[in-house]
Amino acid sequence: MEIRPRCKIGIAELDSEMDGGIPIGSTVLITGSSGVGKTTTCMQFLTNGIKLGEKGVFFTTTVTISKLVRHLKGYDFFDENLIKSGKLSIIDLWTISDRLGLTTERYTAEDINVLFEVIRDITKELDAKRLVVDSITSLCYRLQTKETIRDFIFRLTMSLAAIRCTTILTSEVPPRVFRYSQHGIEEFVADGIIFLGDIERRGDLIRTFQLIKMRGTAHSRTKFAMSLSSKRGVELAPMFKSNI
Ligand SMILES: Nc1ncnc2c1ncn2[C@@H]1O[C@H](COP(=O)(O)OP(=O)(O)OP(=O)(O)O)[C@@H](O)[C@H]1O
Ligand SMILES: [Mg+2]
């Protein structure tokens, strides 16, 4: 059996679930409601990659770069020097749209093609091996039809796979529902799905983390309790112990 080369996420429990990491060149959807830890998980994926010598690109479509950096500064795994040294590039939708002369409210199929080419070219030029789009939901809101959404995500995933770039797209869903995306399309185009949820226990909200699908590898679908801390970022512990 041939095992495809892996992109190590850097969260030990998760990498060991999948023979060492995400198959290189895959596109993975991290989905969950507000505050479950999508952005933090994505940024840790990029900073862990930098430790392995892989450059990362973070494309923010929901908050400005300065706001994002301000939030991330609270974590030990994040260091602003990664940006200054060019190992981590953060780009935002408003700057790119402005440069391309696009309005940010609605995109035509032509607009989205231009945007798609820019994301791909930046990733290629920087020779980045990891890309995050946070969030794909907010880009999809600006597209007019389901066909345009499907076509955009499909083209993005294909061309990033061709340059062996592993991509994470974040997907926003309402709280306490087991749904993977707003449009019901994103999860079918993506190679993998990670679902971040929360469970209420004795007046507390416990974060959960579950790998739902990952094409090209065997993996368990164990539900983990997820914690976020300034010192260690994302940490996972199995929710239920099997007695077998
Ligand atoms: N320095 C920190 N140490 C520990 N936990 C933190 C720290 N900073 C933020 N958090 C936690 O992380 C949560 C936000 O996580 P994050 O931004 O990754 O979620 P998200 O799923 O991306 O949310 P959104 O949908 O709003 O973008 C905060 O609500 C807080 O509980
Ligand atoms: Mg976020």
mmCIF file of C-alpha atoms and ligand atoms in Angstrom:
data_model
loop_
_atom_site.group_PDB
_atom_site.id
_atom_site.type_symbol
_atom_site.label_atom_id
_atom_site.label_comp_id
_atom_site.label_asym_id
_atom_site.label_seq_id
_atom_site.Cartn_x
_atom_site.Cartn_y
_atom_site.Cartn_z
ATOM 1 C CA MET A 1 0.000 0.000 0.000
ATOM 2 C CA GLU A 2 1.376 3.391 -0.961
ATOM 3 C CA ILE A 3 1.160 6.101 1.720
ATOM 4 C CA ARG A 4 0.915 9.627 0.284
ATOM 5 C CA PRO A 5 3.397 12.157 1.734
ATOM 6 C CA ARG A 6 1.921 14.070 4.649
ATOM 7 C CA CYS A 7 1.649 17.672 5.784
ATOM 8 C CA LYS A 8 2.174 17.545 9.546
ATOM 9 C CA ILE A 9 -0.369 19.682 11.372
ATOM 10 C CA GLY A 10 1.746 19.808 14.517
ATOM 11 C CA ILE A 11 -1.057 18.747 16.874
ATOM 12 C CA ALA A 12 0.231 15.320 17.916
ATOM 13 C CA GLU A 13 -3.136 13.627 18.577
ATOM 14 C CA LEU A 14 -4.415 14.694 15.177
ATOM 15 C CA ASP A 15 -1.311 13.801 13.155
ATOM 16 C CA SER A 16 -1.255 10.337 14.661
ATOM 17 C CA GLU A 17 -4.908 9.882 13.625
ATOM 18 C CA MET A 18 -3.854 10.159 9.990
ATOM 19 C CA ASP A 19 -0.501 8.393 9.562
ATOM 20 C CA GLY A 20 1.430 11.604 10.177
ATOM 21 C CA GLY A 21 -0.779 14.392 8.862
ATOM 22 C CA ILE A 22 -2.973 15.646 6.040
ATOM 23 C CA PRO A 23 -2.105 14.154 2.610
ATOM 24 C CA ILE A 24 -0.057 16.908 0.921
ATOM 25 C CA GLY A 25 -2.015 19.108 -1.481
ATOM 26 C CA SER A 26 -5.384 18.423 0.166
ATOM 27 C CA THR A 27 -7.986 21.076 0.912
ATOM 28 C CA VAL A 28 -9.538 20.775 4.358
ATOM 29 C CA LEU A 29 -12.612 22.543 5.681
ATOM 30 C CA ILE A 30 -12.496 23.551 9.348
ATOM 31 C CA THR A 31 -16.054 24.190 10.269
ATOM 32 C CA GLY A 32 -17.756 25.477 13.400
ATOM 33 C CA SER A 33 -19.692 28.307 14.966
ATOM 34 C CA SER A 34 -18.328 31.564 16.306
ATOM 35 C CA GLY A 35 -15.544 31.346 18.873
ATOM 36 C CA VAL A 36 -14.914 27.585 18.617
ATOM 37 C CA GLY A 37 -11.258 28.135 17.661
ATOM 38 C CA LYS A 38 -11.145 28.013 13.847
ATOM 39 C CA THR A 39 -8.753 30.934 13.349
ATOM 40 C CA THR A 40 -6.465 29.811 16.186
ATOM 41 C CA THR A 41 -6.236 26.244 14.814
ATOM 42 C CA CYS A 42 -5.422 27.588 11.340
ATOM 43 C CA MET A 43 -2.714 29.930 12.552
ATOM 44 C CA GLN A 44 -1.125 27.163 14.608
ATOM 45 C CA PHE A 45 -1.145 24.961 11.487
ATOM 46 C CA LEU A 46 0.835 27.694 9.682
ATOM 47 C CA THR A 47 3.311 28.421 12.493
ATOM 48 C CA ASN A 48 3.951 24.685 12.959
ATOM 49 C CA GLY A 49 4.672 24.489 9.232
ATOM 50 C CA ILE A 50 7.207 27.320 9.492
ATOM 51 C CA LYS A 51 9.090 25.299 12.146
ATOM 52 C CA LEU A 52 9.408 22.597 9.466
ATOM 53 C CA GLY A 53 10.701 25.109 6.909
ATOM 54 C CA GLU A 54 7.403 25.547 5.059
ATOM 55 C CA LYS A 55 6.173 29.054 4.311
ATOM 56 C CA GLY A 56 2.533 29.921 4.991
ATOM 57 C CA VAL A 57 -0.054 32.342 3.631
ATOM 58 C CA PHE A 58 -3.070 33.483 5.662
ATOM 59 C CA PHE A 59 -5.822 35.138 3.641
ATOM 60 C CA THR A 60 -8.279 36.923 5.932
ATOM 61 C CA THR A 61 -11.708 37.813 4.642
ATOM 62 C CA THR A 62 -13.437 38.568 7.946
ATOM 63 C CA VAL A 63 -11.140 40.802 10.042
ATOM 64 C CA THR A 64 -8.392 43.254 9.193
ATOM 65 C CA ILE A 65 -4.740 42.229 9.489
ATOM 66 C CA SER A 66 -4.095 44.553 12.451
ATOM 67 C CA LYS A 67 -7.050 43.138 14.390
ATOM 68 C CA LEU A 68 -6.005 39.575 13.596
ATOM 69 C CA VAL A 69 -2.422 40.187 14.716
ATOM 70 C CA ARG A 70 -3.616 41.892 17.899
ATOM 71 C CA HIS A 71 -5.633 38.783 18.823
ATOM 72 C CA LEU A 72 -2.866 36.355 17.924
ATOM 73 C CA LYS A 73 -0.278 38.168 20.015
ATOM 74 C CA GLY A 74 -1.913 36.568 23.076
ATOM 75 C CA TYR A 75 -0.535 33.164 22.038
ATOM 76 C CA ASP A 76 3.061 32.031 22.586
ATOM 77 C CA PHE A 77 3.101 30.132 19.270
ATOM 78 C CA PHE A 78 2.628 33.399 17.364
ATOM 79 C CA ASP A 79 5.545 35.731 16.736
ATOM 80 C CA GLU A 80 5.264 38.911 14.663
ATOM 81 C CA ASN A 81 8.812 38.346 13.409
ATOM 82 C CA LEU A 82 7.458 35.478 11.300
ATOM 83 C CA ILE A 83 5.702 38.142 9.224
ATOM 84 C CA LYS A 84 8.720 40.453 9.098
ATOM 85 C CA SER A 85 10.963 37.597 7.945
ATOM 86 C CA GLY A 86 8.528 36.687 5.136
ATOM 87 C CA LYS A 87 7.884 33.166 6.439
ATOM 88 C CA LEU A 88 4.279 34.055 7.182
ATOM 89 C CA SER A 89 2.322 36.287 4.814
ATOM 90 C CA ILE A 90 -1.012 37.696 5.894
ATOM 91 C CA ILE A 91 -3.123 39.202 3.161
ATOM 92 C CA ASP A 92 -6.586 40.655 3.391
ATOM 93 C CA LEU A 93 -9.561 40.761 1.076
ATOM 94 C CA TRP A 94 -10.000 44.542 1.175
ATOM 95 C CA THR A 95 -6.441 45.390 0.097
ATOM 96 C CA ILE A 96 -6.522 42.856 -2.737
ATOM 97 C CA SER A 97 -9.981 43.887 -3.913
ATOM 98 C CA ASP A 98 -8.915 47.516 -3.843
ATOM 99 C CA ARG A 99 -5.839 46.781 -5.951
ATOM 100 C CA LEU A 100 -7.908 44.778 -8.422
ATOM 101 C CA GLY A 101 -10.610 47.446 -8.577
ATOM 102 C CA LEU A 102 -13.265 45.036 -7.252
ATOM 103 C CA THR A 103 -16.121 46.048 -5.018
ATOM 104 C CA THR A 104 -16.144 43.820 -1.905
ATOM 105 C CA GLU A 105 -19.912 43.430 -1.647
ATOM 106 C CA ARG A 106 -20.625 41.146 -4.590
ATOM 107 C CA TYR A 107 -18.440 39.244 -7.020
ATOM 108 C CA THR A 108 -19.276 38.204 -10.538
ATOM 109 C CA ALA A 109 -17.839 34.972 -11.951
ATOM 110 C CA GLU A 110 -15.179 37.106 -13.654
ATOM 111 C CA ASP A 111 -14.264 38.920 -10.412
ATOM 112 C CA ILE A 112 -13.881 35.668 -8.543
ATOM 113 C CA ASN A 113 -11.647 34.264 -11.278
ATOM 114 C CA VAL A 114 -9.348 37.250 -10.914
ATOM 115 C CA LEU A 115 -9.312 36.828 -7.142
ATOM 116 C CA PHE A 116 -8.649 33.120 -7.521
ATOM 117 C CA GLU A 117 -5.685 33.782 -9.812
ATOM 118 C CA VAL A 118 -4.238 36.298 -7.356
ATOM 119 C CA ILE A 119 -4.443 33.880 -4.411
ATOM 120 C CA ARG A 120 -2.849 31.124 -6.487
ATOM 121 C CA ASP A 121 -0.104 33.397 -7.868
ATOM 122 C CA ILE A 122 0.805 34.801 -4.436
ATOM 123 C CA THR A 123 1.035 31.279 -3.016
ATOM 124 C CA LYS A 124 3.143 30.138 -5.955
ATOM 125 C CA GLU A 125 5.463 33.141 -5.942
ATOM 126 C CA LEU A 126 6.142 32.803 -2.234
ATOM 127 C CA ASP A 127 6.604 29.050 -2.672
ATOM 128 C CA ALA A 128 4.204 28.608 0.259
ATOM 129 C CA LYS A 129 3.332 25.048 1.171
ATOM 130 C CA ARG A 130 0.408 25.975 3.417
ATOM 131 C CA LEU A 131 -2.498 28.311 2.751
ATOM 132 C CA VAL A 132 -5.439 29.329 4.933
ATOM 133 C CA VAL A 133 -8.556 31.122 3.683
ATOM 134 C CA ASP A 134 -10.423 32.447 6.746
ATOM 135 C CA SER A 135 -13.273 32.302 5.906
ATOM 136 C CA ILE A 136 -14.549 30.705 2.706
ATOM 137 C CA THR A 137 -18.083 31.436 3.952
ATOM 138 C CA SER A 138 -17.597 35.159 3.734
ATOM 139 C CA LEU A 139 -16.222 34.820 0.170
ATOM 140 C CA CYS A 140 -19.145 32.594 -0.805
ATOM 141 C CA TYR A 141 -21.635 35.184 0.456
ATOM 142 C CA ARG A 142 -20.307 37.517 -2.204
ATOM 143 C CA LEU A 143 -20.880 35.025 -5.011
ATOM 144 C CA GLN A 144 -24.219 34.947 -6.715
ATOM 145 C CA THR A 145 -24.983 31.287 -7.392
ATOM 146 C CA LYS A 146 -24.228 27.814 -6.077
ATOM 147 C CA GLU A 147 -22.568 26.974 -9.413
ATOM 148 C CA THR A 148 -20.136 29.899 -9.048
ATOM 149 C CA ILE A 149 -19.321 28.818 -5.483
ATOM 150 C CA ARG A 150 -18.687 25.222 -6.532
ATOM 151 C CA ASP A 151 -16.609 26.273 -9.521
ATOM 152 C CA PHE A 152 -14.496 28.706 -7.457
ATOM 153 C CA ILE A 153 -13.712 26.199 -4.689
ATOM 154 C CA PHE A 154 -13.080 23.424 -7.185
ATOM 155 C CA ARG A 155 -10.614 25.499 -9.215
ATOM 156 C CA LEU A 156 -8.883 26.741 -6.091
ATOM 157 C CA THR A 157 -8.427 23.232 -4.679
ATOM 158 C CA MET A 158 -7.206 21.792 -7.999
ATOM 159 C CA SER A 159 -4.633 24.464 -8.667
ATOM 160 C CA LEU A 160 -3.269 24.460 -5.107
ATOM 161 C CA ALA A 161 -3.001 20.671 -5.193
ATOM 162 C CA ALA A 162 -0.983 21.032 -8.395
ATOM 163 C CA ILE A 163 1.624 23.151 -6.570
ATOM 164 C CA ARG A 164 1.501 20.744 -3.566
ATOM 165 C CA CYS A 165 0.115 23.396 -1.278
ATOM 166 C CA THR A 166 -2.055 22.098 1.579
ATOM 167 C CA THR A 167 -5.017 24.398 2.172
ATOM 168 C CA ILE A 168 -7.417 25.011 5.034
ATOM 169 C CA LEU A 169 -10.682 26.829 4.408
ATOM 170 C CA THR A 170 -12.741 27.878 7.419
ATOM 171 C CA SER A 171 -16.501 27.523 7.302
ATOM 172 C CA GLU A 172 -18.907 29.370 9.581
ATOM 173 C CA VAL A 173 -22.075 27.618 10.724
ATOM 174 C CA PRO A 174 -24.698 28.554 13.322
ATOM 175 C CA PRO A 175 -24.125 27.316 16.908
ATOM 176 C CA ARG A 176 -25.262 23.876 18.125
ATOM 177 C CA VAL A 177 -26.070 22.464 14.700
ATOM 178 C CA PHE A 178 -24.243 19.615 13.044
ATOM 179 C CA ARG A 179 -23.829 21.249 9.670
ATOM 180 C CA TYR A 180 -20.629 21.669 7.683
ATOM 181 C CA SER A 181 -21.298 24.838 5.677
ATOM 182 C CA GLN A 182 -23.778 27.569 4.816
ATOM 183 C CA HIS A 183 -24.317 26.481 1.225
ATOM 184 C CA GLY A 184 -23.998 22.697 1.533
ATOM 185 C CA ILE A 185 -21.423 22.671 -1.282
ATOM 186 C CA GLU A 186 -18.090 23.400 0.370
ATOM 187 C CA GLU A 187 -17.851 20.030 2.174
ATOM 188 C CA PHE A 188 -18.247 18.023 -1.022
ATOM 189 C CA VAL A 189 -15.480 19.848 -2.840
ATOM 190 C CA ALA A 190 -13.097 19.714 0.149
ATOM 191 C CA ASP A 191 -10.926 16.614 0.687
ATOM 192 C CA GLY A 192 -11.245 16.775 4.453
ATOM 193 C CA ILE A 193 -13.575 18.089 7.139
ATOM 194 C CA ILE A 194 -12.758 18.948 10.743
ATOM 195 C CA PHE A 195 -15.757 19.845 12.852
ATOM 196 C CA LEU A 196 -15.271 22.118 15.850
ATOM 197 C CA GLY A 197 -18.238 22.174 18.181
ATOM 198 C CA ASP A 198 -19.183 22.896 21.729
ATOM 199 C CA ILE A 199 -21.072 20.977 24.381
ATOM 200 C CA GLU A 200 -22.684 22.555 27.400
ATOM 201 C CA ARG A 201 -21.752 20.823 30.670
ATOM 202 C CA ARG A 202 -22.698 22.148 34.078
ATOM 203 C CA GLY A 203 -22.891 25.728 32.916
ATOM 204 C CA ASP A 204 -19.631 25.515 30.957
ATOM 205 C CA LEU A 205 -19.104 25.325 27.183
ATOM 206 C CA ILE A 206 -16.599 22.605 26.311
ATOM 207 C CA ARG A 207 -14.925 22.863 22.912
ATOM 208 C CA THR A 208 -14.932 19.700 20.798
ATOM 209 C CA PHE A 209 -12.815 18.674 17.805
ATOM 210 C CA GLN A 210 -13.677 15.859 15.398
ATOM 211 C CA LEU A 211 -12.139 14.694 12.152
ATOM 212 C CA ILE A 212 -15.097 13.806 9.930
ATOM 213 C CA LYS A 213 -13.451 13.003 6.609
ATOM 214 C CA MET A 214 -9.994 12.950 5.060
ATOM 215 C CA ARG A 215 -9.713 11.571 1.547
ATOM 216 C CA GLY A 216 -6.686 9.397 0.853
ATOM 217 C CA THR A 217 -6.035 8.180 4.390
ATOM 218 C CA ALA A 218 -7.472 5.962 7.090
ATOM 219 C CA HIS A 219 -8.341 7.853 10.272
ATOM 220 C CA SER A 220 -10.451 7.555 13.368
ATOM 221 C CA ARG A 221 -13.464 9.804 13.990
ATOM 222 C CA THR A 222 -12.811 10.186 17.707
ATOM 223 C CA LYS A 223 -14.364 13.216 19.331
ATOM 224 C CA PHE A 224 -11.780 15.203 21.274
ATOM 225 C CA ALA A 225 -12.221 17.828 23.952
ATOM 226 C CA MET A 226 -10.253 20.836 22.750
ATOM 227 C CA SER A 227 -8.618 23.431 24.945
ATOM 228 C CA LEU A 228 -7.044 26.756 23.997
ATOM 229 C CA SER A 229 -4.291 28.236 26.136
ATOM 230 C CA SER A 230 -1.908 31.135 25.674
ATOM 231 C CA LYS A 231 1.102 28.891 26.273
ATOM 232 C CA ARG A 232 0.255 25.859 24.154
ATOM 233 C CA GLY A 233 -2.533 26.987 21.829
ATOM 234 C CA VAL A 234 -4.748 24.083 20.732
ATOM 235 C CA GLU A 235 -4.607 20.868 22.754
ATOM 236 C CA LEU A 236 -6.757 17.773 22.329
ATOM 237 C CA ALA A 237 -7.803 14.994 24.710
ATOM 238 C CA PRO A 238 -10.188 12.108 23.820
ATOM 239 C CA MET A 239 -13.713 12.749 25.161
ATOM 240 C CA PHE A 240 -14.615 9.097 25.643
ATOM 241 C CA LYS A 241 -12.316 6.227 26.545
ATOM 242 C CA SER A 242 -13.094 2.939 24.806
ATOM 243 C CA ASN A 243 -13.271 -0.116 27.109
ATOM 244 C CA ILE A 244 -12.421 -2.552 24.295
HETATM 245 N N1 LIG B 1 -4.540 34.070 24.468
HETATM 246 C C1 LIG B 1 -5.559 33.225 24.570
HETATM 247 N N2 LIG B 1 -5.450 32.148 25.373
HETATM 248 C C2 LIG B 1 -6.463 31.246 25.467
HETATM 249 N N3 LIG B 1 -7.627 31.343 24.779
HETATM 250 C C3 LIG B 1 -7.781 32.402 23.984
HETATM 251 C C4 LIG B 1 -6.746 33.398 23.829
HETATM 252 N N4 LIG B 1 -7.182 34.318 22.942
HETATM 253 C C5 LIG B 1 -8.433 33.929 22.581
HETATM 254 N N5 LIG B 1 -8.779 32.804 23.208
HETATM 255 C C6 LIG B 1 -10.060 32.054 23.041
HETATM 256 O O1 LIG B 1 -10.247 31.857 21.663
HETATM 257 C C7 LIG B 1 -11.577 32.212 21.274
HETATM 258 C C8 LIG B 1 -11.575 32.707 19.867
HETATM 259 O O2 LIG B 1 -10.987 31.715 19.044
HETATM 260 P P1 LIG B 1 -10.949 31.888 17.470
HETATM 261 O O3 LIG B 1 -10.856 33.300 17.107
HETATM 262 O O4 LIG B 1 -9.901 30.956 16.970
HETATM 263 O O5 LIG B 1 -12.409 31.328 17.108
HETATM 264 P P2 LIG B 1 -13.121 31.326 15.694
HETATM 265 O O6 LIG B 1 -13.812 30.009 15.586
HETATM 266 O O7 LIG B 1 -12.176 31.698 14.638
HETATM 267 O O8 LIG B 1 -14.226 32.467 15.891
HETATM 268 P P3 LIG B 1 -14.962 33.378 14.771
HETATM 269 O O9 LIG B 1 -16.015 32.501 14.155
HETATM 270 O O10 LIG B 1 -15.562 34.472 15.561
HETATM 271 O O11 LIG B 1 -13.963 33.829 13.786
HETATM 272 C C9 LIG B 1 -11.965 33.292 22.257
HETATM 273 O O12 LIG B 1 -13.375 33.339 22.418
HETATM 274 C C10 LIG B 1 -11.268 32.837 23.539
HETATM 275 O O13 LIG B 1 -12.102 31.901 24.230
HETATM 276 MG MG MG B 2 -12.145 33.288 13.258
#
